[in-house]
Coordinates of C-alpha atoms and ligand atoms in Angstrom, one line a residue:
M1 CA -5.9 -20.4 10.8
S2 CA -6.7 -18.5 7.6
T3 CA -9.8 -19.3 5.5
S4 CA -7.7 -20.3 2.5
T5 CA -5.6 -22.7 4.6
K6 CA -8.8 -24.2 5.9
L7 CA -10.1 -24.5 2.4
I8 CA -6.9 -26.1 1.2
I9 CA -6.9 -28.6 4.1
L10 CA -10.6 -29.5 3.4
L11 CA -10.0 -30.0 -0.3
T12 CA -6.9 -32.0 0.3
V13 CA -8.7 -34.3 2.8
L14 CA -11.7 -34.7 0.4
V15 CA -9.5 -35.4 -2.6
G16 CA -7.4 -37.8 -0.4
S17 CA -10.4 -39.7 0.8
V18 CA -11.9 -40.0 -2.7
M19 CA -8.6 -41.3 -4.0
I20 CA -8.2 -43.8 -1.1
V21 CA -11.7 -45.2 -1.7
G22 CA -11.1 -45.3 -5.4
G23 CA -7.7 -47.0 -5.0
Y24 CA -9.3 -49.6 -2.6
Y25 CA -12.1 -50.2 -5.1
R26 CA -9.7 -50.7 -8.0
L27 CA -7.6 -53.0 -5.9
Q28 CA -10.6 -55.1 -5.1
Q29 CA -11.5 -55.2 -8.8
R30 CA -8.0 -56.3 -9.7
H31 CA -8.1 -59.0 -7.1
A32 CA -11.4 -60.3 -8.4
L33 CA -9.9 -60.2 -12.0
L34 CA -6.9 -62.1 -10.9
V35 CA -8.9 -64.8 -9.2
S36 CA -11.2 -65.1 -12.1
A37 CA -8.3 -65.4 -14.5
L38 CA -6.8 -68.1 -12.3
Q39 CA -10.1 -70.0 -12.3
N40 CA -10.4 -69.6 -16.1
E41 CA -6.9 -71.0 -16.5
L42 CA -7.6 -73.9 -14.2
H43 CA -10.9 -74.5 -15.9
A44 CA -9.2 -74.6 -19.4
H45 CA -6.5 -77.1 -18.1
A46 CA -9.3 -79.2 -16.5
L47 CA -11.3 -79.3 -19.7
T48 CA -8.2 -80.4 -21.7
L49 CA -7.2 -82.9 -19.1
R50 CA -10.8 -84.3 -18.9
I51 CA -10.8 -85.0 -22.7
A52 CA -7.4 -86.7 -22.5
L53 CA -8.2 -88.8 -19.4
S54 CA -11.6 -89.9 -20.7
D55 CA -9.8 -91.0 -23.9
H56 CA -7.1 -92.9 -22.0
Y57 CA -9.6 -94.7 -19.7
R58 CA -11.9 -95.6 -22.5
D59 CA -8.9 -97.1 -24.3
G60 CA -7.7 -98.8 -21.1
R61 CA -4.4 -96.9 -21.1
H62 CA -4.5 -96.3 -17.4
D63 CA -0.7 -95.9 -17.1
D64 CA -0.7 -93.1 -19.6
A65 CA -2.9 -91.2 -17.2
Q66 CA -0.1 -91.1 -14.7
Q67 CA 2.2 -89.6 -17.3
L68 CA -0.4 -87.1 -18.3
I69 CA -0.9 -85.7 -14.9
N70 CA 2.9 -85.7 -14.3
K71 CA 3.4 -83.8 -17.5
L72 CA 0.7 -81.2 -16.5
S73 CA 2.4 -80.8 -13.1
E74 CA 5.6 -79.7 -14.7
N75 CA 3.8 -76.5 -15.5
P76 CA 5.4 -74.2 -12.9
K77 CA 2.0 -72.6 -12.1
I78 CA 0.5 -76.0 -11.2
L79 CA 1.3 -77.5 -7.8
G80 CA 0.0 -80.9 -8.7
V81 CA -2.9 -83.1 -10.1
V82 CA -4.8 -85.8 -8.2
L83 CA -7.0 -88.5 -9.7
F84 CA -10.0 -89.8 -7.6
D85 CA -11.8 -93.0 -8.3
A86 CA -15.6 -93.3 -8.4
N87 CA -15.6 -93.6 -4.5
G88 CA -13.8 -90.4 -4.1
N89 CA -10.5 -92.1 -3.0
V90 CA -7.1 -91.0 -4.3
A91 CA -6.3 -93.2 -7.3
M92 CA -3.3 -91.4 -8.8
L93 CA -1.1 -88.4 -7.8
S94 CA 1.4 -86.3 -9.6
N95 CA 4.9 -86.9 -8.4
Q96 CA 5.2 -84.4 -5.5
L97 CA 1.9 -84.8 -3.7
V98 CA 1.2 -87.0 -0.7
A99 CA -2.2 -88.9 -0.8
E100 CA -3.1 -88.4 2.9
E101 CA -2.9 -84.7 2.7
I102 CA -5.5 -84.5 0.0
S103 CA -7.9 -87.2 0.9
R104 CA -11.5 -85.8 1.1
P105 CA -13.7 -88.5 -0.4
L106 CA -17.0 -86.9 0.7
Q107 CA -16.5 -83.6 -1.2
V108 CA -15.1 -85.5 -4.2
K109 CA -18.2 -87.8 -4.2
E110 CA -20.5 -84.8 -4.3
V111 CA -18.7 -83.5 -7.3
I112 CA -18.9 -86.9 -9.0
N113 CA -22.6 -87.2 -8.3
A114 CA -23.4 -83.7 -9.3
N115 CA -21.2 -84.1 -12.4
N116 CA -20.2 -80.4 -12.2
P117 CA -16.8 -78.9 -11.6
V118 CA -16.2 -77.1 -8.3
F119 CA -13.5 -74.6 -7.3
A120 CA -12.0 -74.8 -3.8
S121 CA -9.4 -73.1 -1.7
H122 CA -7.4 -75.2 0.8
R123 CA -3.9 -76.0 1.9
I124 CA -1.8 -78.7 0.1
A125 CA 1.8 -79.5 1.0
G126 CA 1.9 -76.4 3.2
Q127 CA 0.7 -74.1 0.5
E128 CA -2.5 -72.2 0.0
V129 CA -4.0 -73.4 -3.2
T130 CA -6.9 -72.8 -5.5
S131 CA -8.0 -75.9 -7.1
I132 CA -10.7 -77.2 -9.5
L133 CA -12.4 -80.5 -8.9
M134 CA -13.6 -81.8 -12.3
P135 CA -15.6 -85.0 -12.8
F136 CA -14.7 -87.2 -15.8
Q137 CA -15.9 -90.5 -17.4
M138 CA -13.6 -93.4 -16.4
S139 CA -15.8 -95.8 -18.4
D140 CA -19.3 -95.9 -19.8
I141 CA -20.8 -96.4 -16.3
E142 CA -18.2 -95.2 -14.0
R143 CA -17.3 -91.6 -13.3
G144 CA -14.2 -90.4 -11.4
A145 CA -12.8 -86.9 -10.7
F146 CA -9.5 -85.1 -10.8
E147 CA -8.2 -82.0 -9.0
I148 CA -5.7 -79.6 -10.4
A149 CA -4.2 -77.4 -7.7
Q150 CA -2.5 -74.1 -8.4
P151 CA -0.6 -72.3 -5.6
R152 CA -2.3 -69.0 -4.6
S153 CA 1.2 -67.4 -4.3
F154 CA 1.0 -66.6 -8.0
V155 CA -2.2 -64.6 -7.5
E156 CA -0.9 -63.1 -4.3
A157 CA 2.3 -61.9 -6.1
D158 CA 0.3 -60.4 -8.9
F159 CA -2.0 -58.8 -6.4
M160 CA 0.9 -57.4 -4.4
R161 CA 2.3 -55.9 -7.6
A162 CA -1.0 -54.4 -8.5
R163 CA -1.4 -53.0 -5.0
R164 CA 2.1 -51.4 -5.2
D165 CA 1.3 -49.9 -8.7
I166 CA -2.1 -48.6 -7.6
T167 CA -0.7 -47.2 -4.4
L168 CA 2.0 -45.5 -6.3
V169 CA -0.4 -44.0 -8.8
T170 CA -2.8 -42.9 -6.1
I171 CA -0.1 -41.2 -4.1
S172 CA 1.4 -39.5 -7.2
L173 CA -2.1 -38.4 -8.3
F174 CA -2.8 -37.2 -4.7
L175 CA 0.4 -35.2 -4.6
V176 CA -0.2 -33.7 -8.1
I177 CA -3.8 -32.7 -7.2
T178 CA -2.8 -31.3 -3.8
L179 CA 0.0 -29.3 -5.4
G180 CA -2.4 -28.0 -8.1
V181 CA -5.0 -27.1 -5.4
L182 CA -2.3 -25.3 -3.4
L183 CA -1.1 -23.4 -6.5
V184 CA -4.5 -22.5 -7.8
L185 CA -5.9 -21.5 -4.4
G186 CA -2.7 -19.7 -3.4
R187 CA -2.7 -17.6 -6.6
N188 CA -6.4 -17.0 -6.9
L189 CA -7.5 -16.9 -3.3
A190 CA -4.8 -16.7 -0.7
R191 CA -2.7 -14.0 -2.4
P192 CA -5.6 -11.6 -3.3
I193 CA -7.1 -12.0 0.2
R194 CA -3.7 -11.3 1.8
E195 CA -3.2 -8.3 -0.4
L196 CA -6.7 -6.9 0.5
L197 CA -6.0 -7.6 4.2
T198 CA -2.7 -5.7 4.1
G199 CA -4.4 -2.9 2.3
A200 CA -7.3 -2.7 4.8
E201 CA -4.8 -2.7 7.7
A202 CA -2.7 0.0 6.0
L203 CA -5.9 2.2 5.5
G204 CA -6.9 1.4 9.1
E205 CA -3.5 2.7 10.3
G206 CA -4.0 5.9 8.3
D207 CA -1.9 5.2 5.3
L208 CA -4.4 6.4 2.7
N209 CA -1.8 6.2 -0.1
Y210 CA -1.7 2.4 0.0
R211 CA -3.2 0.7 -3.1
V212 CA -3.6 -3.0 -3.6
I213 CA -2.4 -4.9 -6.6
V214 CA -5.4 -5.6 -8.9
P215 CA -5.2 -9.3 -10.0
A216 CA -5.4 -9.9 -13.8
G217 CA -8.8 -10.9 -15.3
N218 CA -12.3 -9.8 -14.4
N219 CA -13.1 -12.0 -11.4
E220 CA -14.5 -11.1 -8.0
F221 CA -11.1 -10.4 -6.6
S222 CA -10.0 -8.1 -9.3
R223 CA -13.3 -6.2 -9.0
L224 CA -13.0 -6.1 -5.2
A225 CA -9.4 -4.8 -5.5
S226 CA -10.4 -2.1 -8.0
A227 CA -13.3 -1.1 -5.7
F228 CA -10.9 -1.1 -2.7
N229 CA -8.5 1.2 -4.6
R230 CA -11.4 3.5 -5.6
M231 CA -12.5 3.7 -2.0
A232 CA -8.9 4.5 -0.9
D233 CA -8.8 7.3 -3.6
R234 CA -12.0 8.8 -2.3
L235 CA -10.8 8.5 1.3
S236 CA -7.5 10.3 0.6
Q237 CA -9.3 13.0 -1.4
Q238 CA -11.7 13.5 1.5
R239 CA -8.8 13.6 3.9
L240 CA -7.0 16.1 1.7
L241 CA -10.2 18.2 1.6
A242 CA -10.6 17.9 5.4
E243 CA -6.9 18.9 6.0
N244 CA -7.3 21.9 3.7
T245 CA -10.4 23.0 5.4
A246 CA -8.8 22.5 8.8
A247 CA -5.8 24.5 7.6
E248 CA -8.0 27.2 6.3
N249 CA -10.0 27.3 9.5
L250 CA -6.8 27.4 11.5
K251 CA -5.5 30.3 9.4
L252 CA -8.9 32.1 9.8
E253 CA -8.8 31.4 13.6
Q254 CA -5.3 32.8 13.8
K255 CA -6.3 35.8 11.8
L256 CA -9.3 36.4 14.0
L257 CA -7.2 35.9 17.1
T258 CA -4.6 38.3 15.9
A259 CA -7.3 40.8 14.9
E260 CA -9.0 40.5 18.3
R261 CA -5.7 40.8 20.1
L262 CA -4.8 43.8 17.9
A263 CA -8.2 45.3 18.5
S264 CA -8.0 45.0 22.3
V265 CA -4.4 46.1 22.5
G266 CA -5.2 48.8 20.0
R267 CA -8.0 50.2 22.1
L268 CA -5.7 50.4 25.1
A269 CA -2.8 51.7 23.1
A270 CA -5.0 54.3 21.3
G271 CA -6.1 55.6 24.6
V272 CA -2.6 56.0 25.8
A273 CA -1.4 57.4 22.5
H274 CA -4.3 59.9 22.4
E275 CA -3.2 61.2 25.8
M276 CA 0.4 61.3 24.6
G277 CA -0.4 63.2 21.4
A278 CA -1.1 66.6 23.1
P279 CA 2.1 66.8 25.3
L280 CA 4.1 65.5 22.3
N281 CA 2.8 68.3 20.1
V282 CA 3.7 70.8 22.9
I283 CA 7.3 69.4 23.0
K284 CA 7.7 69.6 19.2
G285 CA 6.1 73.0 19.0
R286 CA 8.2 74.4 21.8
T287 CA 11.4 72.9 20.5
E288 CA 10.8 74.4 17.0
R289 CA 10.0 77.8 18.6
L290 CA 13.1 77.7 20.7
M291 CA 15.2 77.0 17.6
E292 CA 13.6 80.0 15.9
Q293 CA 13.9 82.3 19.0
L294 CA 17.4 81.4 20.0
A295 CA 18.8 81.6 16.4
P296 CA 21.7 81.8 15.8
L297 CA 22.2 78.8 18.0
S298 CA 25.4 77.6 19.6
E299 CA 26.5 74.2 18.3
K300 CA 25.7 72.5 21.5
T301 CA 22.3 74.0 21.9
E302 CA 21.4 73.2 18.2
R303 CA 22.6 69.6 18.7
N304 CA 20.5 69.2 21.9
L305 CA 17.4 70.7 20.3
T306 CA 17.8 68.5 17.2
I307 CA 18.0 65.4 19.4
I308 CA 14.9 66.5 21.3
N309 CA 13.1 67.1 18.0
H310 CA 14.3 63.8 16.6
Q311 CA 13.3 61.8 19.7
A312 CA 9.9 63.6 19.6
D313 CA 9.6 62.3 16.0
V314 CA 10.4 58.8 17.2
I315 CA 7.7 59.0 19.9
A316 CA 5.3 60.4 17.4
R317 CA 5.9 57.5 15.1
I318 CA 5.3 55.0 17.9
V319 CA 2.2 56.9 18.9
R320 CA 1.0 56.7 15.3
Q321 CA 1.6 53.0 15.2
L322 CA -0.3 52.6 18.4
L323 CA -3.2 54.6 17.0
D324 CA -3.1 52.6 13.8
L325 CA -3.4 49.4 15.7
G326 CA -6.8 50.4 17.2
R327 CA -8.5 52.2 14.4
P328 CA -10.2 50.7 11.4
L329 CA -8.2 51.2 8.2
N330 CA -11.1 52.7 6.2
L331 CA -9.3 52.2 2.9
N332 CA -9.6 54.7 0.2
R333 CA -8.9 52.5 -2.7
Q334 CA -7.8 54.0 -6.0
A335 CA -5.5 53.1 -8.9
T336 CA -2.2 54.0 -7.4
S337 CA 1.1 54.2 -9.2
I338 CA 3.5 51.8 -7.5
T339 CA 6.5 53.6 -8.9
E340 CA 5.4 56.9 -7.4
L341 CA 4.7 55.2 -4.0
I342 CA 8.2 53.7 -4.0
A343 CA 9.8 57.0 -5.0
S344 CA 8.0 58.9 -2.2
T345 CA 9.0 56.2 0.3
I346 CA 12.7 56.4 -0.8
E347 CA 12.5 60.2 -0.2
L348 CA 11.6 59.5 3.4
V349 CA 14.4 57.0 4.1
E350 CA 17.3 58.2 1.9
E351 CA 18.7 60.5 4.5
D352 CA 18.8 57.7 7.0
A353 CA 20.3 55.3 4.4
R354 CA 23.0 57.8 3.5
T355 CA 23.9 58.2 7.2
H356 CA 24.4 54.4 7.4
H357 CA 26.3 54.1 4.1
I358 CA 23.4 52.2 2.4
R359 CA 22.9 52.3 -1.3
I360 CA 19.3 52.3 -2.5
D361 CA 18.9 50.4 -5.7
H362 CA 15.4 51.0 -7.2
R363 CA 14.7 48.8 -10.3
S364 CA 11.4 49.9 -11.5
G365 CA 9.8 48.0 -14.3
A366 CA 6.7 49.2 -16.1
D367 CA 4.7 51.6 -14.0
L368 CA 2.0 49.4 -12.6
L369 CA -1.1 50.5 -10.9
V370 CA -2.3 48.8 -7.7
N371 CA -5.9 49.0 -6.5
G372 CA -5.2 50.5 -3.1
D373 CA -5.0 53.2 -0.5
P374 CA -1.8 55.2 -1.2
G375 CA -1.4 56.4 2.4
W376 CA -1.6 53.0 4.0
L377 CA 0.5 51.3 1.3
K378 CA 3.2 53.9 1.7
Q379 CA 3.1 53.1 5.4
V380 CA 3.9 49.4 4.6
L381 CA 6.8 50.3 2.2
L382 CA 8.2 52.6 4.9
N383 CA 8.0 50.0 7.7
I384 CA 9.8 47.4 5.6
C385 CA 12.4 49.8 4.2
R386 CA 13.1 51.1 7.7
N387 CA 13.6 47.6 9.0
A388 CA 15.9 46.8 6.1
I389 CA 18.0 49.9 6.9
Q390 CA 18.2 49.0 10.6
S391 CA 19.4 45.5 9.7
M392 CA 22.4 47.0 7.9
P393 CA 24.3 49.0 10.6
Q394 CA 27.5 48.6 8.7
G395 CA 26.0 49.7 5.4
G396 CA 24.9 47.6 2.4
T397 CA 22.4 47.7 -0.4
L398 CA 18.6 48.2 -0.2
Q399 CA 17.1 46.9 -3.4
I400 CA 13.5 47.6 -4.4
E401 CA 12.1 45.9 -7.4
T402 CA 8.6 45.6 -8.9
S403 CA 7.4 42.6 -10.8
N404 CA 5.0 42.0 -13.6
M405 CA 1.5 40.6 -13.4
L406 CA 0.5 37.3 -11.9
V407 CA -2.8 35.5 -12.5
M408 CA -4.1 33.5 -9.6
E409 CA -6.4 30.4 -9.7
D410 CA -9.3 32.6 -8.6
G411 CA -8.7 34.8 -11.7
G412 CA -7.3 37.8 -9.7
T413 CA -4.2 39.6 -11.1
Y414 CA -1.5 40.7 -8.7
M415 CA 1.8 42.5 -8.8
S416 CA 4.7 42.5 -6.3
V417 CA 7.2 44.7 -4.7
R418 CA 10.4 43.0 -3.6
I419 CA 12.4 44.8 -0.9
S420 CA 15.8 43.1 -0.3
D421 CA 18.7 44.0 2.0
T422 CA 22.2 42.7 2.6
G423 CA 21.8 42.9 6.4
T424 CA 21.8 40.4 9.2
G425 CA 18.9 38.3 7.9
I426 CA 16.2 36.8 10.2
P427 CA 17.0 33.8 12.4
A428 CA 15.0 30.8 11.2
S429 CA 13.5 30.4 14.7
S430 CA 12.0 34.0 14.4
L431 CA 10.7 33.7 10.9
H432 CA 7.2 32.7 12.0
Q433 CA 7.1 35.3 14.7
I434 CA 8.1 38.5 13.0
F435 CA 4.5 39.4 12.0
D436 CA 3.2 39.0 15.6
P437 CA 2.3 42.2 17.3
F438 CA 5.0 43.4 19.7
F439 CA 7.6 40.9 18.5
T440 CA 10.9 42.7 18.3
T441 CA 14.6 41.9 18.5
K442 CA 15.6 45.5 18.6
D443 CA 17.0 47.4 21.6
V444 CA 14.6 49.5 23.7
G445 CA 13.9 52.7 21.8
Q446 CA 14.6 51.1 18.4
G447 CA 11.3 49.5 17.9
I448 CA 8.2 48.1 19.6
G449 CA 7.4 45.3 17.2
L450 CA 4.3 46.7 15.5
G451 CA 5.6 47.7 12.1
L452 CA 5.2 44.3 10.4
S453 CA 2.0 43.3 12.1
I454 CA 0.4 46.6 11.0
S455 CA 1.9 46.2 7.5
R456 CA 0.5 42.7 7.1
R457 CA -2.9 43.9 8.3
I458 CA -2.8 46.7 5.7
V459 CA -1.8 44.4 2.9
E460 CA -4.4 41.8 3.8
E461 CA -7.1 44.5 3.9
H462 CA -6.0 45.2 0.3
D463 CA -6.6 41.4 -0.4
G464 CA -2.8 40.9 -0.8
W465 CA -0.2 39.1 1.2
I466 CA 3.4 39.5 2.3
E467 CA 6.2 36.8 2.0
V468 CA 9.5 36.8 3.6
E469 CA 12.7 34.8 3.1
N470 CA 16.4 35.0 3.9
N471 CA 18.7 35.6 0.9
A472 CA 21.3 32.9 0.1
L473 CA 24.1 35.5 0.4
G474 CA 22.7 37.1 3.6
G475 CA 20.0 39.6 4.4
A476 CA 16.3 39.3 4.0
T477 CA 13.7 39.8 1.2
F478 CA 10.2 40.9 1.8
T479 CA 7.7 40.6 -1.1
I480 CA 4.4 42.4 -1.0
W481 CA 1.7 41.1 -3.3
L482 CA -1.1 43.4 -4.2
P483 CA -4.1 43.2 -6.5
N484 CA -3.5 45.0 -9.7
A485 CA -5.9 47.8 -10.9
E486 CA -5.7 46.4 -14.5
A487 CA -5.7 42.8 -15.7
P488 CA -3.0 42.1 -18.3
N489 CA -2.3 38.5 -19.3
Q490 CA 0.0 36.3 -17.3
T491 CA 3.0 34.6 -18.8
L492 CA 4.4 31.2 -17.9
A493 CA 7.5 32.8 -16.4
Q494 CA 5.4 34.8 -14.0
K495 CA 3.5 31.6 -13.0
Q496 CA 6.9 30.0 -12.2
E497 CA 7.9 33.1 -10.3
R498 CA 4.8 32.8 -8.2
H499 CA 5.6 29.1 -7.6
E500 CA 9.0 30.0 -6.3
Y501 CA 7.6 32.6 -3.9
S502 CA 5.0 30.3 -2.6
N503 CA 7.8 28.2 -1.2
S504 CA 9.0 31.0 1.0
Y505 CA 7.5 31.9 4.3
R506 CA 4.2 33.9 4.3
Ligands
ADP601 P1 10.2 46.4 15.1 O1 10.9 47.0 13.8 O2 9.6 47.5 15.9 O3 11.1 45.5 15.8 P2 8.7 45.0 13.2 O4 7.3 44.3 13.4 O5 8.8 46.0 12.1 O6 9.0 45.6 14.6 O7 9.8 43.9 13.1 C1 9.8 42.8 13.9 C2 11.1 42.1 13.9 O8 11.3 41.5 12.6 C3 12.3 43.0 14.1 O9 12.5 43.2 15.5 C4 13.4 42.2 13.5 O10 13.9 41.2 14.4 C5 12.7 41.4 12.4 N1 13.0 42.1 11.0 C6 12.1 42.8 10.3 N2 12.7 43.1 9.1 C7 14.0 42.6 9.1 C8 15.1 42.7 8.2 N3 15.0 43.3 7.0 N4 16.2 42.1 8.6 C9 16.3 41.4 9.7 N5 15.3 41.3 10.6 C10 14.1 41.9 10.4

């Protein structure tokens, strides 16, 4: 049972008890009042009757006394009147009374002797009555008494009416007070407690966004609710902080893990690559010599030697990638023209693009300078452009675009190179894997899955990052963000541009 329910029951019981005791006390008072009013009335009748009787007896008009008491008995509130002689015996009765029923000479004698009126309660003619026994002078020496009896039923009826009224008033008051207590406690106690309890449970279950309704006013509950909400604010801030820190740590761990993996694989690969370098040089050298020596070549021989040369180039590229994997980058940072970097990359891939019916669309903006190593950055552009070309075996468009400046929260300024193709795009399930070393979807001989992981490493060593997303109309877009060598101002449009990119996969 809740505390507020207990409090409500306790208050109700207390109020109920007080009202019952109060009601009983008022009823008793009313009863005493009614009895005293009855006695006063009887006393007033008796005083009047005593004067009249004394006058009649003194004048010897005894018969008129009978008429007098009969007259008084006609009063509906009076049951009857009895006259007693000096010996206490019944001398005269009002019409409806029977002498035997009211004969009590001893008590009457006492009243006559004491000469003081007395009130009594007894039964006459089958009815409970309250009566007054009043002495009076029958003559100068003789004293008699008379009794006026009033049925108690009048008092009882009044009393019953009073009891009904008091009970009704008590019950109504009790109901009103109980209802008031219920309303006041419910509004000011039960509801705020329930609200705080729900809030505490929600927080306990991890819903740190739950806030309780703060009751109006400046009472304990409104202060408690405000304090509760402030605590929830702080908790959710701390959780956000903890989550961010955990995410940062996870990123760092993943980076370290990748770096470690790359380093160990790189060491192994570099060993192998090193051993492959000399024979590869021999193959290339000999092929070129043969081409010179055997000139002019037959078509078949020239094709075969070109294939050997080309394949040796492919192996050389793989060997270079394997060597890159293991060795430290040792960046030679300098202000490098991004337009020149793109132009020299296009030179390297345009032959391949032409062969595959791919149009290269270079949209250069202002010639921006990046703070980076031109050799390594060209390697990145080359890897991404080659992937784009390979993703468009049926031809398409390779678009290269440079963006303006972007100012980050840390104050650094960045520029971007967007490389888009109209090729196959990247399956959503592979988006998070393409930067992993040795992840490839290409056929054997087409790629070993190192291009993007090396590219990311190079870009991150430059304090930049790479984002990738699929285009709405097909194909993929890679965006390389690099720190700028200068620091022009950022515009709002560029900020929004950054926001859009940050929604894509990094
Ligand atoms: P490799 O080219 O040797 O496979 P990368 O690391 O360069 O290795 O690329 C990894 C994978 O990413 C590719 O095998 C391919 O599945 C996917 N990929 C990269 N660029 C694109 C692109 N422009 N379009 C479609 N898929 C791409």
